[in-house]
PDB file of C-alpha atoms in Angstrom:
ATOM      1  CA  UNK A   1      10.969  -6.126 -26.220  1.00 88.00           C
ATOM      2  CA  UNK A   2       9.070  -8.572 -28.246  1.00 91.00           C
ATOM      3  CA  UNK A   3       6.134 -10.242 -26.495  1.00 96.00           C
ATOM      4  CA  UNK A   4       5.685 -14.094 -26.995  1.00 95.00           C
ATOM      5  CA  UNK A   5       3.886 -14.900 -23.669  1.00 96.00           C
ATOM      6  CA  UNK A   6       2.335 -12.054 -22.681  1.00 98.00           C
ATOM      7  CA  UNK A   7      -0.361  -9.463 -24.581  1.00 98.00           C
ATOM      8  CA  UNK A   8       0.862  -5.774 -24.387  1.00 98.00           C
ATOM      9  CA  UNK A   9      -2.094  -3.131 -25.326  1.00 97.00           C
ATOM     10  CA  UNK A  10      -1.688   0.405 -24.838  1.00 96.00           C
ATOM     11  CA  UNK A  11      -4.546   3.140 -24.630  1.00 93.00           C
ATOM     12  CA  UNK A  12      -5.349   6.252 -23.187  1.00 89.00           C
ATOM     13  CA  UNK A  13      -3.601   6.594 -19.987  1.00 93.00           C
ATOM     14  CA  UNK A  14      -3.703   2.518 -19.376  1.00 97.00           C
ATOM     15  CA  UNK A  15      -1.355  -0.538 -20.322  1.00 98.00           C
ATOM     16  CA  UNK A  16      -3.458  -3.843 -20.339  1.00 98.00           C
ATOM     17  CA  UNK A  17      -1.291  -6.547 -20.196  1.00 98.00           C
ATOM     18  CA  UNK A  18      -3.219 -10.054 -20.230  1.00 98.00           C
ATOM     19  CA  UNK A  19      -1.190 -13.471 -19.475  1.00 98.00           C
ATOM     20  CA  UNK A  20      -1.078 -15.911 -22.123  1.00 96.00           C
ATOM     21  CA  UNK A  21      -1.262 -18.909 -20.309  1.00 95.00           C
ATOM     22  CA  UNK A  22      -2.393 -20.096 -16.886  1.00 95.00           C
ATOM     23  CA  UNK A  23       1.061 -20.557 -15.963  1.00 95.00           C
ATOM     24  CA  UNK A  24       4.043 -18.599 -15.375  1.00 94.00           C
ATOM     25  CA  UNK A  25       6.882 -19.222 -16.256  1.00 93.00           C
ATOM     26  CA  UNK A  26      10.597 -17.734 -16.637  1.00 92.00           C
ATOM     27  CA  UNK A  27      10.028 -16.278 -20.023  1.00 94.00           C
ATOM     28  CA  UNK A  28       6.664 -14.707 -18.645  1.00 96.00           C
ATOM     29  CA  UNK A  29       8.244 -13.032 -15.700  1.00 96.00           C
ATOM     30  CA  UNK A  30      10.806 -11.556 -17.534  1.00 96.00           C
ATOM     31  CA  UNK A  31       8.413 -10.133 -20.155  1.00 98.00           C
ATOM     32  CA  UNK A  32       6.210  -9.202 -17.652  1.00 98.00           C
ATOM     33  CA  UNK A  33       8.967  -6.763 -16.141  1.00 98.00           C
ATOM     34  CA  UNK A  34       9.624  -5.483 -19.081  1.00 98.00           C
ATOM     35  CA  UNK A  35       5.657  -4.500 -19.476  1.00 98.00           C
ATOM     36  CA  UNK A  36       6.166  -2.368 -16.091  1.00 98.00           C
ATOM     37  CA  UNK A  37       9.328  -0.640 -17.798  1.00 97.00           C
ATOM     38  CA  UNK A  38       7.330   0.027 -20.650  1.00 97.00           C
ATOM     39  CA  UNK A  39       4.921   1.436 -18.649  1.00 97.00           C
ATOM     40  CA  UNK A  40       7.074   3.735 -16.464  1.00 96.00           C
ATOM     41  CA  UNK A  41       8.294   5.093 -19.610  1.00 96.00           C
ATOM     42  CA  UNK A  42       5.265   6.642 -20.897  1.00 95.00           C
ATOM     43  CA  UNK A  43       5.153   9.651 -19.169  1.00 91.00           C
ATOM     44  CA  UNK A  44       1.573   9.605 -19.890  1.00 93.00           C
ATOM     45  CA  UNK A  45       0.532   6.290 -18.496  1.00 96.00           C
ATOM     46  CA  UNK A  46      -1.299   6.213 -15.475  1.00 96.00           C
ATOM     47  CA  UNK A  47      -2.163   2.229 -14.751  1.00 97.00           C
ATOM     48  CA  UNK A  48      -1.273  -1.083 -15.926  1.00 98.00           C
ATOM     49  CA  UNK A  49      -3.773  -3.851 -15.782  1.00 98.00           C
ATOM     50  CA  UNK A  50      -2.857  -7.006 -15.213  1.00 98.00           C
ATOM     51  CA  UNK A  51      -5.210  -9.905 -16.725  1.00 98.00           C
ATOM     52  CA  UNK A  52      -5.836 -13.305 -17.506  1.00 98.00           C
ATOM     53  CA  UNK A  53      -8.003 -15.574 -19.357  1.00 94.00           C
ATOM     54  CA  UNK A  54     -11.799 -16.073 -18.834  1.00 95.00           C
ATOM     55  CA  UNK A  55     -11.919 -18.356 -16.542  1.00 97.00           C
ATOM     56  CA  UNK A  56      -8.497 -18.384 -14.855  1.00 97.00           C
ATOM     57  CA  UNK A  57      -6.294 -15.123 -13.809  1.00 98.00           C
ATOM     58  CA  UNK A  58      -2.882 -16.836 -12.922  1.00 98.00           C
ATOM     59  CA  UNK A  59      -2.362 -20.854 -11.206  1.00 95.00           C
ATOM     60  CA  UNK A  60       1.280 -19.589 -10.157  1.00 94.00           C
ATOM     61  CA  UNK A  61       5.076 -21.063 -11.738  1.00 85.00           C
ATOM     62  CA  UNK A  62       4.155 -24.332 -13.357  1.00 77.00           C
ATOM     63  CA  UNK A  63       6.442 -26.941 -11.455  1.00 65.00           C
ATOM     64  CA  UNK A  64       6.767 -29.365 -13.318  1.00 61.00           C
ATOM     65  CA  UNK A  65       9.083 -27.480 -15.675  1.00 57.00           C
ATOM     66  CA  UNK A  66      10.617 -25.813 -13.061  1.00 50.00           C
ATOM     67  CA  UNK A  67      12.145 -27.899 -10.860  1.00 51.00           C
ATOM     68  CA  UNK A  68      15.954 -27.308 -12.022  1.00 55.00           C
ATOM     69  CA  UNK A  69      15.534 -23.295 -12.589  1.00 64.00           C
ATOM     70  CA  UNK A  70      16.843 -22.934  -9.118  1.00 63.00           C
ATOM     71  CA  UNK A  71      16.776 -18.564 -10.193  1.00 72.00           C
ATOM     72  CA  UNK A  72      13.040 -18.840 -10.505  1.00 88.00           C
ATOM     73  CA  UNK A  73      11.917 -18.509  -7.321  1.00 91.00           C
ATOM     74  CA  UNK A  74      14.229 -14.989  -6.875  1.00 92.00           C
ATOM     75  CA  UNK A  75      13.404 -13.885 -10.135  1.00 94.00           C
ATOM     76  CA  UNK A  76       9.222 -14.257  -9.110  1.00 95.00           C
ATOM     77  CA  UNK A  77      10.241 -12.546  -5.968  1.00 95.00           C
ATOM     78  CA  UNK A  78      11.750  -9.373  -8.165  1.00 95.00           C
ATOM     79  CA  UNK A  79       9.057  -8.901 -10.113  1.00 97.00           C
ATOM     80  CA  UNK A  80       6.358  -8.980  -7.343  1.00 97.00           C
ATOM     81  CA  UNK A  81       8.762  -5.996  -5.316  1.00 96.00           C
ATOM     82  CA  UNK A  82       8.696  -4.003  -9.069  1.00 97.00           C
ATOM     83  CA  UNK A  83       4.892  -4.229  -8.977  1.00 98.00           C
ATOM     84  CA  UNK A  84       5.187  -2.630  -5.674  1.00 97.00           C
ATOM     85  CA  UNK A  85       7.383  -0.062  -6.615  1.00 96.00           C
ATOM     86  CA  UNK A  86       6.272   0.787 -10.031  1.00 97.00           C
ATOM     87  CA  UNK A  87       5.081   4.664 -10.564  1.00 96.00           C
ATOM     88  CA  UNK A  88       1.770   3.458 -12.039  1.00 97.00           C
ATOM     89  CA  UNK A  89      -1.434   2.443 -10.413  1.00 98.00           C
ATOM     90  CA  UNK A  90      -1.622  -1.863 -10.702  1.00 98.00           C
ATOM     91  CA  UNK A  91      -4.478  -3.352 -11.161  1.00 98.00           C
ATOM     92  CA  UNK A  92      -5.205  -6.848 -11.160  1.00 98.00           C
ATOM     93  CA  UNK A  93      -8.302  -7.367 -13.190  1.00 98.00           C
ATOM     94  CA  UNK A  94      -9.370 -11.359 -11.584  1.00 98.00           C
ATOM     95  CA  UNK A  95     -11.738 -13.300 -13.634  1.00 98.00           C
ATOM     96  CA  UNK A  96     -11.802 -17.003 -12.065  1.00 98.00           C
ATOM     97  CA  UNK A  97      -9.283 -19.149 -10.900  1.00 98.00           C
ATOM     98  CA  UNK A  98      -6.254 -17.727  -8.890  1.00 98.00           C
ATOM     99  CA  UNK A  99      -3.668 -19.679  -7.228  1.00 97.00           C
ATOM    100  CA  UNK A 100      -0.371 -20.114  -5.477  1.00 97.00           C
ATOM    101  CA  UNK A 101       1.914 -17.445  -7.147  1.00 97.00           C
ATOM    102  CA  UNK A 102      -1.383 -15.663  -9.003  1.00 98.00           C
ATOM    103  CA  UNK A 103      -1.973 -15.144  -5.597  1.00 98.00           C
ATOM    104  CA  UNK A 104       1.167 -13.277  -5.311  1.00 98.00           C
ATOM    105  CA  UNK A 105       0.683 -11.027  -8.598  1.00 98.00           C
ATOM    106  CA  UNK A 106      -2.658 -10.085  -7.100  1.00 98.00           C
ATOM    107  CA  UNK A 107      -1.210  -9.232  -3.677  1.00 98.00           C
ATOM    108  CA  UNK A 108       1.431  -7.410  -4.726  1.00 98.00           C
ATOM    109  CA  UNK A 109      -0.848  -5.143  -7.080  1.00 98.00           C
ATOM    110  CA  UNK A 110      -2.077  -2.122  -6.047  1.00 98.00           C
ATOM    111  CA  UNK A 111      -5.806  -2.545  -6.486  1.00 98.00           C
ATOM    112  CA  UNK A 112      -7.781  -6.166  -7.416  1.00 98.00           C
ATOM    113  CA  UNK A 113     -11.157  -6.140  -9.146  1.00 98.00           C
ATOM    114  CA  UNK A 114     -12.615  -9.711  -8.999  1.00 98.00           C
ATOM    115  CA  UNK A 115     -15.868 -11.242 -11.201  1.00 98.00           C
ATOM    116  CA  UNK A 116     -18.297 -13.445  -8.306  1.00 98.00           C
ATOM    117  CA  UNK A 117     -16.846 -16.248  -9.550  1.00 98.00           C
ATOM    118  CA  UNK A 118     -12.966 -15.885  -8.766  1.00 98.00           C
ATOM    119  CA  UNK A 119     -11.392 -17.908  -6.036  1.00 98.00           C
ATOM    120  CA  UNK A 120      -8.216 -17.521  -4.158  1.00 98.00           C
ATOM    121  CA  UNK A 121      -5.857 -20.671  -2.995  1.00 98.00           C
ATOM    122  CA  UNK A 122      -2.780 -21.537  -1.914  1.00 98.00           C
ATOM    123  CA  UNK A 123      -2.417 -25.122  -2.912  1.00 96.00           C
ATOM    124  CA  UNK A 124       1.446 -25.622  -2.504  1.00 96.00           C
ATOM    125  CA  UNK A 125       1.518 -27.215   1.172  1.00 97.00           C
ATOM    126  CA  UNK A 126      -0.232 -30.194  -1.036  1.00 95.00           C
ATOM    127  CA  UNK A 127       2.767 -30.252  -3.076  1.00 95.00           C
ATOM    128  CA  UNK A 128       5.201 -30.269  -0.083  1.00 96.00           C
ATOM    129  CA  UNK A 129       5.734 -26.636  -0.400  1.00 96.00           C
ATOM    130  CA  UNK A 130       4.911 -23.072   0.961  1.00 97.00           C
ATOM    131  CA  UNK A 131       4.038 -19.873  -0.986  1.00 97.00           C
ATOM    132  CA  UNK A 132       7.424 -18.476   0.635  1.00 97.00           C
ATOM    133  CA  UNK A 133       7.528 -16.019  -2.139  1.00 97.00           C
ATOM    134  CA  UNK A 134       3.962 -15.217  -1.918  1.00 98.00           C
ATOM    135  CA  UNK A 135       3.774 -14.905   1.570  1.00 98.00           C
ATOM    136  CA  UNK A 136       5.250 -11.296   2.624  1.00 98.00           C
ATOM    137  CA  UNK A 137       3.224  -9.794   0.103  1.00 98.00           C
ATOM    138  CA  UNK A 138       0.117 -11.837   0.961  1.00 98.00           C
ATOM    139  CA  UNK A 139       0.854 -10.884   4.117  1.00 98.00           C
ATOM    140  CA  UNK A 140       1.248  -6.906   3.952  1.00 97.00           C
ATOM    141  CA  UNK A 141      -2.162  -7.023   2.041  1.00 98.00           C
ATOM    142  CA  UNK A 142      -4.351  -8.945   4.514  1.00 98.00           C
ATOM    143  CA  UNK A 143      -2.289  -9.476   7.944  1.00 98.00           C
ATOM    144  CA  UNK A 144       0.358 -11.859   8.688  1.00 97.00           C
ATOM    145  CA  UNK A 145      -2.316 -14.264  10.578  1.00 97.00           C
ATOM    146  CA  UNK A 146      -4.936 -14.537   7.421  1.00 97.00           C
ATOM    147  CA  UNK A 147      -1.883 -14.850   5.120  1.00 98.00           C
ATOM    148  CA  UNK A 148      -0.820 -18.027   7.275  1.00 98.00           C
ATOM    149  CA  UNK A 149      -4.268 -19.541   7.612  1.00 97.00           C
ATOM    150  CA  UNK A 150      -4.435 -19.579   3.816  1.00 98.00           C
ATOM    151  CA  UNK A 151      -0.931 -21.013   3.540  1.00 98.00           C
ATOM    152  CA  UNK A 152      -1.789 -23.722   6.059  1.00 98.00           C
ATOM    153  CA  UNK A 153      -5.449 -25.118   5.226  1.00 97.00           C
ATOM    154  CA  UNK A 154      -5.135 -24.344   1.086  1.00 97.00           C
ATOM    155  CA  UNK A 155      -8.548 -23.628   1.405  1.00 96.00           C
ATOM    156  CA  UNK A 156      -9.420 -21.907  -1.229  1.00 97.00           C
ATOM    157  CA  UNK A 157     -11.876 -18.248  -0.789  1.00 98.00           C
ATOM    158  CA  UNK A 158     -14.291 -16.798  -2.884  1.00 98.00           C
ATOM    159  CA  UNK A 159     -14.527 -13.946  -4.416  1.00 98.00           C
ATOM    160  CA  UNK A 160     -16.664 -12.123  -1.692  1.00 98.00           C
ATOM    161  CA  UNK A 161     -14.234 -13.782   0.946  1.00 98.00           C
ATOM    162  CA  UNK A 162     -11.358 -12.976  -0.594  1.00 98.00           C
ATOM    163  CA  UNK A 163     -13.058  -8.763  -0.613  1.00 98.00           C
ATOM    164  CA  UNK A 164     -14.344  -8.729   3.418  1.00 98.00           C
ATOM    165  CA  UNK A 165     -10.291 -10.055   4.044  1.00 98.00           C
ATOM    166  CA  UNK A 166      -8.709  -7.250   1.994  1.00 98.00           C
ATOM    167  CA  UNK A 167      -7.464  -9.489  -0.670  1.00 98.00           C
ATOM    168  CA  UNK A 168      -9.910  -7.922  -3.276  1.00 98.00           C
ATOM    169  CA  UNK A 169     -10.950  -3.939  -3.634  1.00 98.00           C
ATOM    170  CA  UNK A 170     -13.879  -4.786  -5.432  1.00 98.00           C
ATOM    171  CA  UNK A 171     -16.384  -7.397  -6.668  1.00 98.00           C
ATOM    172  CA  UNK A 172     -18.588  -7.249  -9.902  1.00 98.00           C
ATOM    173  CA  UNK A 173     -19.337  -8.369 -13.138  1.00 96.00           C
ATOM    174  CA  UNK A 174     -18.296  -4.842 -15.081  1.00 94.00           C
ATOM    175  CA  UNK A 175     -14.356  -4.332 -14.714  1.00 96.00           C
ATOM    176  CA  UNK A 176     -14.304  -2.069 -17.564  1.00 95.00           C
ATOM    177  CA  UNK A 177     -16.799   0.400 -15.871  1.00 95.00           C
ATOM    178  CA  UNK A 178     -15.236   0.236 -12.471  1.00 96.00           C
ATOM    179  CA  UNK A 179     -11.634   1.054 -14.150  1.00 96.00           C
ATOM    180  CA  UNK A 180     -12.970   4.073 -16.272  1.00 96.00           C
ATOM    181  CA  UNK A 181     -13.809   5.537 -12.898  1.00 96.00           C
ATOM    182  CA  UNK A 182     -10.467   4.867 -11.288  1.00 96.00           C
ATOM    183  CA  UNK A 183      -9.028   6.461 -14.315  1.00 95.00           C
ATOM    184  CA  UNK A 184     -10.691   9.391 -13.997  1.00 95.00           C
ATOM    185  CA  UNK A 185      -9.155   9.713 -10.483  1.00 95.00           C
ATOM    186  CA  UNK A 186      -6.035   9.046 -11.380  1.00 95.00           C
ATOM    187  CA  UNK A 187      -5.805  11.397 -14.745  1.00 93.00           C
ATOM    188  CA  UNK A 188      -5.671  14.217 -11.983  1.00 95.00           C
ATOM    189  CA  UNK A 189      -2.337  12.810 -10.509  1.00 93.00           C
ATOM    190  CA  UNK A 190       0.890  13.945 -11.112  1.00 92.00           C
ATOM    191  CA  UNK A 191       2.574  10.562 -11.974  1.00 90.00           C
ATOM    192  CA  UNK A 192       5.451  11.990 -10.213  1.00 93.00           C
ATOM    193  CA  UNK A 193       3.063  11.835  -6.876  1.00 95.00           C
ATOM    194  CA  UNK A 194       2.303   8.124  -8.047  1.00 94.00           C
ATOM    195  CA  UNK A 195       5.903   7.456  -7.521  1.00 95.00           C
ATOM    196  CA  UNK A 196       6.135   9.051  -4.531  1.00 97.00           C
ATOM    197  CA  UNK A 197       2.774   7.203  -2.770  1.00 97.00           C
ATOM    198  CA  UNK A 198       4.301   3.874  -3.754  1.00 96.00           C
ATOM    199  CA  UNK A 199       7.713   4.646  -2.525  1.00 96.00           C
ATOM    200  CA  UNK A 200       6.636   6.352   0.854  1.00 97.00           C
ATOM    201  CA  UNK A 201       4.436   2.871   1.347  1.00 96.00           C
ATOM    202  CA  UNK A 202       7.086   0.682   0.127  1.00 95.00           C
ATOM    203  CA  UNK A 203       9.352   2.537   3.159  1.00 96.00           C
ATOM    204  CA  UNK A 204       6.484   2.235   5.493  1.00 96.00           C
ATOM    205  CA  UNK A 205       6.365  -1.674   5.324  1.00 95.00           C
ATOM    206  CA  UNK A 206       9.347  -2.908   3.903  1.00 95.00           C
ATOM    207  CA  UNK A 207       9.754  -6.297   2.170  1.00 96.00           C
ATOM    208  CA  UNK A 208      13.486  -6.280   1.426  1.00 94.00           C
ATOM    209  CA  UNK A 209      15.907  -7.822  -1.342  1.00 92.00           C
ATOM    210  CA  UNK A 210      17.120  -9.944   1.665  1.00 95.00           C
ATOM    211  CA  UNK A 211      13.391 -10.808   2.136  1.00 95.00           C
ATOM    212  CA  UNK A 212      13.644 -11.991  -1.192  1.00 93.00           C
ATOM    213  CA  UNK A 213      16.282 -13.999  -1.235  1.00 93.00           C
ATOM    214  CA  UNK A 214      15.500 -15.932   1.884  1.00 96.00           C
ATOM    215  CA  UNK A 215      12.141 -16.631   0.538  1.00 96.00           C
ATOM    216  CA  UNK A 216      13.922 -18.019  -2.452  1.00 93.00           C
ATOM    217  CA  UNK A 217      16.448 -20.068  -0.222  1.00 94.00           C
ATOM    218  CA  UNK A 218      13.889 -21.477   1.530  1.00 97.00           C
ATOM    219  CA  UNK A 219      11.517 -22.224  -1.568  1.00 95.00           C
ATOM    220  CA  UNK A 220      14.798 -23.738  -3.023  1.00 93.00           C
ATOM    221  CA  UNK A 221      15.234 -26.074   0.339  1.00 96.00           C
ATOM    222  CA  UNK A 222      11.781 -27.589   0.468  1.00 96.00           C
ATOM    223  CA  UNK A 223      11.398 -27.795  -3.479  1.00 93.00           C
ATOM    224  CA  UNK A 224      14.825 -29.709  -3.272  1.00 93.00           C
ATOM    225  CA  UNK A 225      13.740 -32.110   0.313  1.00 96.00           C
ATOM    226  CA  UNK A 226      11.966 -35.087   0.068  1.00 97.00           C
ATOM    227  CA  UNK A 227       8.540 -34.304   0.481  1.00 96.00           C
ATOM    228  CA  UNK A 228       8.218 -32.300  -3.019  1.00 94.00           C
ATOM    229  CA  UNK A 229      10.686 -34.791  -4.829  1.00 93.00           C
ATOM    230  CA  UNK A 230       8.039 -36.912  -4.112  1.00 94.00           C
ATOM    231  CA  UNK A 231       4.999 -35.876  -4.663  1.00 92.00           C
ATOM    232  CA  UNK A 232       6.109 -33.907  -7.611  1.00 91.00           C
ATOM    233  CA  UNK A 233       7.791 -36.836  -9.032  1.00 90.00           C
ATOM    234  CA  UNK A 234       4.792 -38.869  -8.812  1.00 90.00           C
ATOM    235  CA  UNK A 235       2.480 -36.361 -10.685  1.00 87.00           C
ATOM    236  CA  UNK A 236       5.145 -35.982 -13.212  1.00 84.00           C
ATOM    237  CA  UNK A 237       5.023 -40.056 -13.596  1.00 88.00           C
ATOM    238  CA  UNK A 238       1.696 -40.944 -12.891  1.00 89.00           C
ATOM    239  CA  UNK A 239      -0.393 -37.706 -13.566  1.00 87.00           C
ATOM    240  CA  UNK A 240      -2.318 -38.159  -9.845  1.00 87.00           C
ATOM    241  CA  UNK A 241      -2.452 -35.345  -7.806  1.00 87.00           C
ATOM    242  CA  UNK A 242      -0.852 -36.254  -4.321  1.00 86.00           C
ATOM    243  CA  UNK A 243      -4.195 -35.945  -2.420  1.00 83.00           C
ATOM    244  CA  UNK A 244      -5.739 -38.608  -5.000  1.00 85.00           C
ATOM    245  CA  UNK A 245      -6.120 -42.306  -4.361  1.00 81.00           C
ATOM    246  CA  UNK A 246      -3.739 -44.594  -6.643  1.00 75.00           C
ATOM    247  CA  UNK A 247      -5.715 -45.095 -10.126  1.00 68.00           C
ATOM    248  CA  UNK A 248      -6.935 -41.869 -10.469  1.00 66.00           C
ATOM    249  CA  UNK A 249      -6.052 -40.097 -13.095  1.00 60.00           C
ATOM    250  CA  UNK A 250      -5.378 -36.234 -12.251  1.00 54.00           C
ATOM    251  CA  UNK A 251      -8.731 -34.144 -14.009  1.00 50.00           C
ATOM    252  CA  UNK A 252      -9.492 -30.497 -12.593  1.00 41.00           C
ATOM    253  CA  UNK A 253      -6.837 -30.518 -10.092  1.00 43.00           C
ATOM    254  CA  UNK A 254      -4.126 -30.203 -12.588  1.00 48.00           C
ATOM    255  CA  UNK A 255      -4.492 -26.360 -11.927  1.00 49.00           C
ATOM    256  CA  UNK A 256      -3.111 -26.891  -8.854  1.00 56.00           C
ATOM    257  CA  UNK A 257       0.598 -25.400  -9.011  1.00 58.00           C
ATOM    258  CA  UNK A 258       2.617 -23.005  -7.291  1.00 62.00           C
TER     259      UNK A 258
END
C-alpha cells in the first residue's frame, strides 16, 4: 500500500506509524488498516505505535468534509474493533491534544503513554453530536459511567486525570524509554499468544459488528437532524464555533471536531 496520509516506519520488533494530520479522515482510516495488516504480517513484529504530531495526537474525523460520507462513521467503527483484535501489542504514544474520535484510537489501543501536557475531550455534544462510535470502546476502557460523564460535560481531562481513570497506562516525558522496556517484555511472547490474549479479551467483553453499525446509524441520525445541520452549517459559513458569541471569529477552538 502506498502511504499518503500516514508515516509507516519499521524497526526491530516495532511499527511506528505517526498521523499526518490532526484529522482523520477516510483516506487515513483506510491506510491506517492497512498499517495493522502490515503489521500482522511480519511474523516478527511485536507492537505498533500509534502517533501524532507534537502538540496534537488525533482531534477525531474532520466534519466539515464529512458530512455526505454517510460510510465514515462504520468504516471508523472497523478500524477501532481491528485495533482490538490485532495480534500485536498497540500503543498509543499521546503527545498533546486528543479529541472526539482520537479519543477512540486511544481507547481502543492496547496501552496509552501520555506527555503531562496531553488532554482528553469529547467535544461533539457542542456540535449536536455524540461520540457514538467512540463510546463502547471508551467505555470498556474506563467504565460505562466515566465514559458518559465525558460524553455529557465535554470537559476535557488532563493527562494525570485521564491516568487515575484508566484512560492512560502511563505519564512522562520519555516515551521512547518507557517503550524499550515494554519491548523487552514482549520480545519473550510468542506472537501467537498475542493473538490469543487479544482474542480471549475481545470474547470476554464483546463490542460487536452490530455494535458497530448501530453506533453508525445513530451517528448518521443526529449528524443528519437539525441540531448538527445547524451548528455545523454555521461554522462552515461563518467560521464561529457554536458556543461563541456572533462576531467572533473561530481561533483555538477550531480543533474541536469529532
Amino acid at each position: 500500500m502506498e502511504y499518503r496520509r500516514i508515516r509507516v516506519e519499521p524497526s526491530r520488533g516495532v511499527l511506528r506509524v505517526t498521523l499526518g494530520a490532526p484529522a482523520l479522515d477516510a483516506r487515513t482510516v483506510t491506510e491506517l488498516r492497512g498499517a495493522l495488516d502490515a503489521a500482522e504480517a511480519d511474523r516478527d513484529c511485536r507492537a505498533v505505535v500509534l502517533a501524532g504530531r507534537p502538540g496534537v495526537f488525533c482531534t477525531g474525523m474532520d466534519l466539515r468534509g464529512g458530512l455526505d460520507d454517510d460510510t465514515a462513521p462504520e468504516e471508523f467503527a472497523t478500524l477501532l474493533g481491528r485495533l482490538t483484535l490485532v495480534p500485536r501489542v498497540v500503543v498509543a504514544e499521546v503527545d498533546g491534544q486528543v479529541s472526539g474520535g482520537g479519543v477512540g484510537l486511544v481507547a481502543a489501543a492496547d496501552l496509552v503513554h501520555a506527555t503531562p501536557r496531553s488532554s482528553f475531550g469529547l467535544p461533539e455534544a457542542l456540535w449536536g453530536l455524540l461520540p457514538c462510535v467512540v463510546l463502547p470502546y471508551l467505555a470498556r476502557r474506563i467504565g460505562p459511567g466515566r465514559a458518559t460523564t465525558m460524553a455529557l460535560t465535554t470537559r476535557p481531562l488532563d493527562a494525570a486525570d485521564a491516568c487515575s481513570r484508566g484512560l492512560v497506562d502511563e505519564v512522562g516525558d520519555h516515551p521512547d524509554a518507557w517503550l524499550a522496556q515494554l519491548l523487552v517484555r514482549l520480545e519473550r511472547i510468542d506472537a501467537r499468544t498475542l493473538d490469543a490474549a487479544k482474542r480471549y479479551a475481545a470474547e470476554l467483553w464483546p463490542i460487536t459488528e452490530e455494535t458497530g453499525r448501530l453506533a453508525a446509524r445513530e451517528f448518521e441520525r443526529l449528524l443528519t437532524g437539525p441540531v448538527a445541520r445547524e451548528r455545523l452549517t454555521g461554522f462552515a459559513t461563518t467560521g464561529r464555533l457554536p458556543w461563541e458569541p456572533a462576531g467572533t471569529a473561530a481561533t483555538a477552538g477550531k480543533g474541536e471536531r469529532a
